[in-house]
Amino acid sequence: MNVQPDVIVIGSGVGGATTARRLAENGVNVLMLERGDWVAREDQNWSVASVFFEKRYTAHDTWLDANGAEFRPGIYYNVGGCTKFYGGSMIRFRERDFNALTHKEGVAPAWPISYAELEPYYYQAEQMFKVHGDDTDDPSAPWRSQPYPYPGIANEPVVAQMASAMRGQGVRTSALPLAVDYAPTGSCSLCKTCDGFPCKLGAKLDAETAQVLPGLATGKITLQTNARVQRLLLSDDGARVSGVEVEIDGTLQTLTAKLVVVACGAVNSAALLLRSACPAAPKGVANRSDVVGRHYMAHNQTALMGLSFRENTTTFQKTLAMNEFYFGAPDYPYPLGHAQMLGKLQGGMLSANVPFLPKAVGVSMARHSIDWIVFSEDLPDPDNRVLIKNGKVQLDIRRNNLAPHKELVKRMARLLRASGYPVVLTKPLIKHSTSHQCGTVRFGHDPKTSALDAYCRSHDHANLFVIDASFMPSSAAVNPALTIAAQALRAADHILMRDFSIAVDNANLLSTAGAGHE
């Protein structure tokens, strides 16, 4: 390649793309390496058959589970990473999520940074992703220095009835924060195809639309697709990453830059560091602490489908969140978690995921259903880990902290029944789960117990950063995307100042960090 960048960013998901854009907008030359290619805007984007039956966009990887059995993970390799297929939820972690938090089965550890340190970057990320929200009635909402950039998306009648019925039971709901281009000049049509689908209109603000495209517009980013990084190379003394070995068009090349940012996702970032083991780093790059690949987390998740005789005519259903039990309840002292509405389920989606369900039955059920998903925090366990076994990724994990999750599901089902949906079907989504993956290259102050410092710089190698959900020491109970983006902005500002002597003018924004906080 005829490119000599200042920084190589490996991966174009939310962490890598946000970092690259921030650096490029401040004059730094960035080479972004993406394992996949662009997701074409085509009719199949919104096709249930293409997305859920044929798995047109899902990677053709084969991984191993804890027992060594092969499975095909729900992972995506393309520009924008997995956010091309997320539901657009952009939620801040709660302020208490950054402190040590006692759960029924253990303690979620404190972070090396506070909510206050990340708060101004949360707001910047919300601006970049055009987040619509209103947390007035959210009892768990953290303080904010600025209001949401856009108001919450209004509930359609059936959803509004659900919110009213829940209020009648003493449970508050609020607008689900969403990253969609819904404004008088926006392109979002509020359709049924957010969750699991790529957006044919480019109206969902994902890592491609919100970060990669604006970054490329600076002229400072070179994007190389279909580039599979094999390993990182170290200097003889192991103090620095001296090269990135990448396969492009069947040819291995070694690329160099002043800094290297790994942003492949919690599983693949850990796998890359482990694959890069060498005499200078026998346990893997950035792994003197032996934490790389450990503490894998991916929320305990269950979908709930409430059925009634009434037809649900809602088109855009994903507008409501419920955090009444986020930190527990008067009769339950431990955190339970978060609930949010799913995009409206369609018949073919049910048939694809429920074996032997006749399509006609699935279509009928979907017409009469209201659809939710609940998340509960799983805890970081050093024995839940990503490994390399016979050249393949292995997810050697066992679920924990399930009792609070089952309690949350029970309470949510009870709320649905009392709201006019007498039949409630539940489907756990924890087997081979890779959505909301995090924790495998955790950050912290102590090099003995963490791989990265508070700015996601490797303790072991001065020019290496890992900026994706890998850095998280705990998972909280909400979607991690906004927190990844906020920390990426914070880390990028640190890089600009520390490594390139470029001062970013955040003075006005930073001065508001504590405003309104009591």
XYZ file of N, CA, C and O in Angstrom, residues 29-132:
416
model
N -3.336 11.676 10.019
C -3.566 10.739 8.919
C -3.813 9.335 9.473
O -2.982 8.797 10.200
N -4.945 8.753 9.094
C -5.371 7.471 9.640
C -5.567 6.466 8.517
O -6.180 6.780 7.487
N -5.050 5.274 8.708
C -5.353 4.137 7.842
C -6.274 3.205 8.620
O -5.905 2.698 9.681
N -7.483 3.006 8.104
C -8.437 2.121 8.749
C -8.496 0.810 7.991
O -8.745 0.794 6.775
N -8.262 -0.276 8.695
C -8.298 -1.603 8.097
C -9.583 -2.308 8.510
O -9.852 -2.474 9.706
N -10.382 -2.706 7.535
C -11.638 -3.397 7.802
C -11.613 -4.785 7.167
O -11.328 -4.930 5.982
N -11.915 -5.787 7.984
C -11.869 -7.176 7.520
C -12.897 -7.455 6.426
O -12.663 -8.269 5.538
N -14.056 -6.785 6.503
C -15.117 -7.014 5.524
C -15.192 -5.909 4.495
O -14.204 -5.229 4.200
N -16.405 -5.715 3.973
C -16.609 -4.728 2.914
C -17.834 -3.883 3.275
O -18.441 -4.052 4.323
N -18.185 -2.964 2.397
C -19.381 -2.153 2.593
C -20.626 -3.035 2.527
O -20.683 -3.982 1.738
N -21.621 -2.738 3.338
C -22.930 -3.370 3.209
C -23.695 -2.600 2.143
O -23.970 -1.403 2.297
N -24.016 -3.284 1.058
C -24.723 -2.619 -0.043
C -26.119 -2.195 0.406
O -26.773 -2.884 1.191
N -26.575 -1.058 -0.060
C -27.965 -0.657 0.156
C -28.790 -1.296 -0.951
O -28.688 -0.918 -2.118
N -29.577 -2.281 -0.582
C -30.277 -3.128 -1.542
C -31.587 -3.596 -0.932
O -31.812 -3.464 0.279
N -32.464 -4.162 -1.756
C -33.769 -4.610 -1.275
C -33.636 -5.658 -0.168
O -34.462 -5.719 0.739
N -32.585 -6.461 -0.236
C -32.401 -7.514 0.777
C -32.148 -6.958 2.169
O -32.291 -7.675 3.152
N -31.763 -5.674 2.278
C -31.561 -5.070 3.599
C -32.778 -5.252 4.485
O -32.653 -5.442 5.697
N -33.962 -5.135 3.894
C -35.209 -5.165 4.663
C -35.981 -6.468 4.462
O -37.161 -6.552 4.793
N -35.330 -7.473 3.920
C -35.984 -8.751 3.668
C -35.790 -9.693 4.859
O -34.660 -10.025 5.219
N -36.906 -10.109 5.463
C -36.825 -11.068 6.578
C -36.149 -12.355 6.125
O -35.304 -12.915 6.832
N -36.488 -12.825 4.929
C -35.899 -14.070 4.437
C -34.388 -13.943 4.284
O -33.626 -14.818 4.707
N -33.943 -12.823 3.705
C -32.507 -12.644 3.471
C -31.739 -12.495 4.779
O -30.665 -13.081 4.956
N -32.277 -11.707 5.714
C -31.549 -11.385 6.940
C -31.606 -12.519 7.954
O -30.590 -12.880 8.556
N -32.801 -13.122 8.143
C -32.971 -14.071 9.232
C -32.899 -15.534 8.797
O -32.439 -16.380 9.566
N -33.360 -15.853 7.579
C -33.279 -17.239 7.114
C -31.943 -17.501 6.434
O -31.214 -18.420 6.796
N -31.646 -16.695 5.428
C -30.425 -16.931 4.653
C -29.186 -16.397 5.357
O -28.066 -16.769 4.994
N -29.363 -15.516 6.363
C -28.241 -14.894 7.084
C -27.244 -14.297 6.093
O -26.033 -14.514 6.161
N -27.788 -13.502 5.199
C -27.014 -12.932 4.094
C -25.815 -12.124 4.570
O -24.758 -12.117 3.927
N -25.952 -11.465 5.702
C -24.912 -10.533 6.138
C -24.071 -11.060 7.293
O -23.095 -10.429 7.684
N -24.454 -12.203 7.842
C -23.727 -12.762 8.984
C -22.410 -13.376 8.519
O -22.347 -14.031 7.473
N -21.363 -13.180 9.306
C -20.038 -13.712 8.949
C -20.067 -15.243 8.872
O -20.835 -15.903 9.573
N -19.229 -15.783 8.034
C -19.137 -17.233 7.873
C -18.017 -17.805 8.741
O -17.306 -18.717 8.328
N -17.887 -17.278 9.930
C -16.912 -17.793 10.888
C -17.432 -19.059 11.555
O -18.646 -19.263 11.680
N -16.523 -19.882 12.009
C -16.858 -21.020 12.864
C -16.049 -20.895 14.136
O -14.817 -20.847 14.092
N -16.732 -20.797 15.265
C -16.092 -20.716 16.570
C -16.387 -21.970 17.360
O -17.189 -22.818 16.948
N -15.736 -22.103 18.507
C -15.939 -23.236 19.404
C -16.580 -22.748 20.693
O -16.256 -21.672 21.192
N -17.490 -23.568 21.245
C -18.067 -23.210 22.538
C -17.257 -23.819 23.670
O -16.168 -24.379 23.449
N -17.760 -23.748 24.889
C -17.002 -24.223 26.056
C -16.696 -25.707 25.982
O -15.692 -26.174 26.540
N -17.540 -26.460 25.267
C -17.339 -27.904 25.138
C -16.543 -28.281 23.899
O -16.374 -29.468 23.605
N -16.104 -27.280 23.149
C -15.340 -27.559 21.934
C -16.197 -27.812 20.714
O -15.670 -28.147 19.652
N -17.524 -27.654 20.843
C -18.424 -27.852 19.704
C -18.435 -26.607 18.828
O -18.396 -25.475 19.331
N -18.500 -26.811 17.531
C -18.494 -25.696 16.595
C -19.860 -25.015 16.534
O -20.903 -25.652 16.686
N -19.855 -23.694 16.342
C -21.082 -22.950 16.087
C -20.766 -21.743 15.225
O -19.618 -21.305 15.144
N -21.804 -21.229 14.566
C -21.645 -20.023 13.740
C -22.099 -18.832 14.557
O -23.277 -18.719 14.900
N -21.206 -17.937 14.905
C -21.589 -16.814 15.774
C -22.387 -15.759 15.018
O -22.249 -15.604 13.800
N -23.201 -15.030 15.755
C -23.929 -13.904 15.170
C -23.040 -12.673 15.137
O -23.231 -11.722 15.890
N -22.053 -12.699 14.261
C -21.052 -11.634 14.190
C -21.012 -11.119 12.757
O -21.367 -11.845 11.818
N -20.598 -9.870 12.590
C -20.633 -9.250 11.267
C -19.292 -8.596 10.975
O -18.721 -7.911 11.820
N -18.794 -8.799 9.751
C -17.565 -8.168 9.294
C -17.905 -7.274 8.113
O -18.129 -7.746 6.990
N -17.965 -5.994 8.347
C -18.320 -5.025 7.312
C -18.007 -3.625 7.834
O -17.764 -3.437 9.029
N -18.008 -2.665 6.933
C -17.798 -1.278 7.341
C -18.940 -0.887 8.286
O -20.112 -1.045 7.966
N -18.566 -0.388 9.463
C -19.561 -0.082 10.480
C -19.719 -1.169 11.520
O -20.399 -0.968 12.526
N -19.094 -2.326 11.267
C -19.129 -3.406 12.247
C -20.543 -3.847 12.585
O -21.473 -3.717 11.783
N -20.713 -4.345 13.801
C -22.001 -4.898 14.217
C -23.079 -3.828 14.350
O -24.275 -4.161 14.379
N -22.689 -2.540 14.432
C -23.713 -1.503 14.558
C -24.580 -1.391 13.314
O -25.680 -0.832 13.388
N -24.134 -1.927 12.181
C -24.991 -1.912 10.997
C -26.283 -2.679 11.260
O -27.289 -2.470 10.582
N -26.257 -3.559 12.253
C -27.400 -4.442 12.507
C -27.981 -4.239 13.904
O -28.833 -5.008 14.341
N -27.538 -3.200 14.616
C -28.087 -2.974 15.943
C -29.420 -2.240 15.831
O -29.857 -1.858 14.749
N -30.089 -2.075 16.971
C -31.404 -1.451 16.946
C -31.388 0.040 17.123
O -32.448 0.666 17.250
N -30.210 0.659 17.162
C -30.127 2.104 17.282
C -30.209 2.638 18.702
O -30.223 3.848 18.905
N -30.256 1.746 19.699
C -30.347 2.204 21.095
C -29.009 2.789 21.532
O -27.982 2.116 21.459
N -29.033 4.021 22.013
C -27.824 4.708 22.465
C -28.082 5.237 23.874
O -28.610 6.336 24.048
N -27.720 4.448 24.869
C -28.088 4.714 26.253
C -26.833 4.925 27.090
O -25.869 4.171 26.978
N -26.853 5.932 27.946
C -25.744 6.133 28.881
C -25.788 5.080 29.988
O -26.859 4.697 30.454
N -24.607 4.638 30.422
C -24.547 3.880 31.662
C -25.022 4.797 32.788
O -24.893 6.017 32.718
N -25.584 4.203 33.827
C -26.030 4.980 34.983
C -24.815 5.425 35.799
O -23.759 4.785 35.759
N -24.953 6.476 36.569
C -23.808 6.988 37.326
C -23.254 5.930 38.274
O -22.036 5.778 38.419
N -24.132 5.171 38.916
C -23.681 4.134 39.862
C -22.992 2.968 39.169
O -22.279 2.191 39.826
N -23.193 2.812 37.865
C -22.528 1.729 37.134
C -21.014 1.877 37.130
O -20.291 0.909 36.886
N -20.521 3.087 37.383
C -19.078 3.321 37.382
C -18.441 3.019 38.735
O -17.217 3.042 38.859
N -19.262 2.738 39.731
C -18.765 2.394 41.066
C -18.936 0.894 41.308
O -19.661 0.218 40.573
N -18.261 0.385 42.325
C -18.463 -1.013 42.696
C -19.932 -1.214 43.057
O -20.502 -0.442 43.833
N -20.544 -2.227 42.477
C -21.985 -2.432 42.638
C -22.242 -3.879 43.040
O -21.856 -4.812 42.318
N -22.897 -4.064 44.175
C -23.146 -5.404 44.690
C -24.360 -6.026 44.002
O -25.443 -5.433 43.973
N -24.149 -7.213 43.456
C -25.215 -7.993 42.831
C -25.481 -9.241 43.676
O -24.739 -9.536 44.615
N -26.507 -9.980 43.298
C -26.866 -11.173 44.059
C -25.739 -12.200 44.062
O -25.509 -12.889 45.051
N -24.986 -12.290 42.950
C -23.961 -13.325 42.840
C -22.542 -12.769 42.857
O -21.600 -13.469 42.500
N -22.377 -11.510 43.250
C -21.025 -10.959 43.293
C -21.034 -9.452 43.159
O -22.071 -8.803 43.292
N -19.870 -8.903 42.856
C -19.707 -7.453 42.775
C -19.187 -7.072 41.393
O -18.200 -7.645 40.909
N -19.859 -6.120 40.769
C -19.325 -5.514 39.551
C -18.292 -4.478 39.981
O -18.602 -3.584 40.767
N -17.059 -4.563 39.482
C -15.995 -3.701 40.003
C -16.147 -2.247 39.573
O -16.799 -1.928 38.572
N -15.513 -1.364 40.331
C -15.484 0.063 39.984
C -14.607 0.282 38.756
O -13.652 -0.457 38.501
N -14.943 1.307 38.010
C -14.156 1.698 36.843
C -13.020 2.626 37.272
O -13.105 3.277 38.318
N -11.965 2.732 36.454
C -10.879 3.669 36.780
C -11.233 5.114 36.450
O -10.434 6.015 36.701
N -12.395 5.326 35.856
C -12.876 6.675 35.596
C -14.284 6.797 36.162
O -14.963 5.794 36.405
N -14.728 8.036 36.360
C -16.057 8.278 36.898
C -17.012 8.671 35.776
O -16.595 9.030 34.657
N -18.286 8.626 36.084
C -19.292 9.110 35.141
C -19.028 10.572 34.773
O -19.147 10.962 33.601
N -18.635 11.385 35.756
C -18.391 12.809 35.501
C -17.298 13.014 34.457
O -17.371 13.942 33.641
N -16.273 12.174 34.461
C -15.191 12.300 33.478
C -15.671 11.968 32.069
O -15.149 12.515 31.087
N -16.632 11.073 31.964
C -17.114 10.652 30.648
C -18.305 11.476 30.167
O -18.599 11.502 28.971
N -18.977 12.180 31.080
C -20.243 12.849 30.756
C -20.150 13.798 29.566
O -21.004 13.754 28.659
N -19.159 14.690 29.481
C -19.123 15.585 28.310
C -18.945 14.835 27.004
O -19.435 15.275 25.955
N -18.252 13.699 27.051
C -18.073 12.903 25.839
C -19.346 12.134 25.485
O -19.615 11.875 24.306
N -20.126 11.768 26.499
C -21.440 11.188 26.216
C -22.260 12.154 25.366
O -22.898 11.766 24.378
N -22.242 13.435 25.756
C -23.046 14.400 25.011
C -22.521 14.580 23.588
O -23.301 14.661 22.625
N -21.208 14.637 23.428
C -20.650 14.758 22.080
C -21.046 13.560 21.224
O -21.391 13.712 20.046
N -20.994 12.371 21.798
C -21.379 11.170 21.054
C -22.861 11.214 20.688
O -23.250 10.828 19.575
N -23.688 11.685 21.613
C -25.121 11.807 21.312
C -25.356 12.758 20.149
O -26.241 12.526 19.309
N -24.568 13.827 20.072
C -24.689 14.742 18.936
C -24.298 14.053 17.634
O -24.975 14.185 16.613
N -23.185 13.327 17.656
C -22.715 12.647 16.451
C -23.720 11.621 15.952
O -23.885 11.435 14.735
N -24.386 10.936 16.881
C -25.339 9.889 16.519
C -26.788 10.394 16.499
O -27.711 9.596 16.403
N -26.975 11.719 16.596
C -28.299 12.334 16.502
C -29.308 11.647 17.410
O -30.419 11.277 16.981
N -28.943 11.473 18.659
C -29.769 10.693 19.574
C -31.021 11.461 19.973
O -30.959 12.618 20.382
N -32.165 10.771 19.856
C -33.459 11.275 20.299
C -33.772 10.640 21.644
O -33.708 9.412 21.788
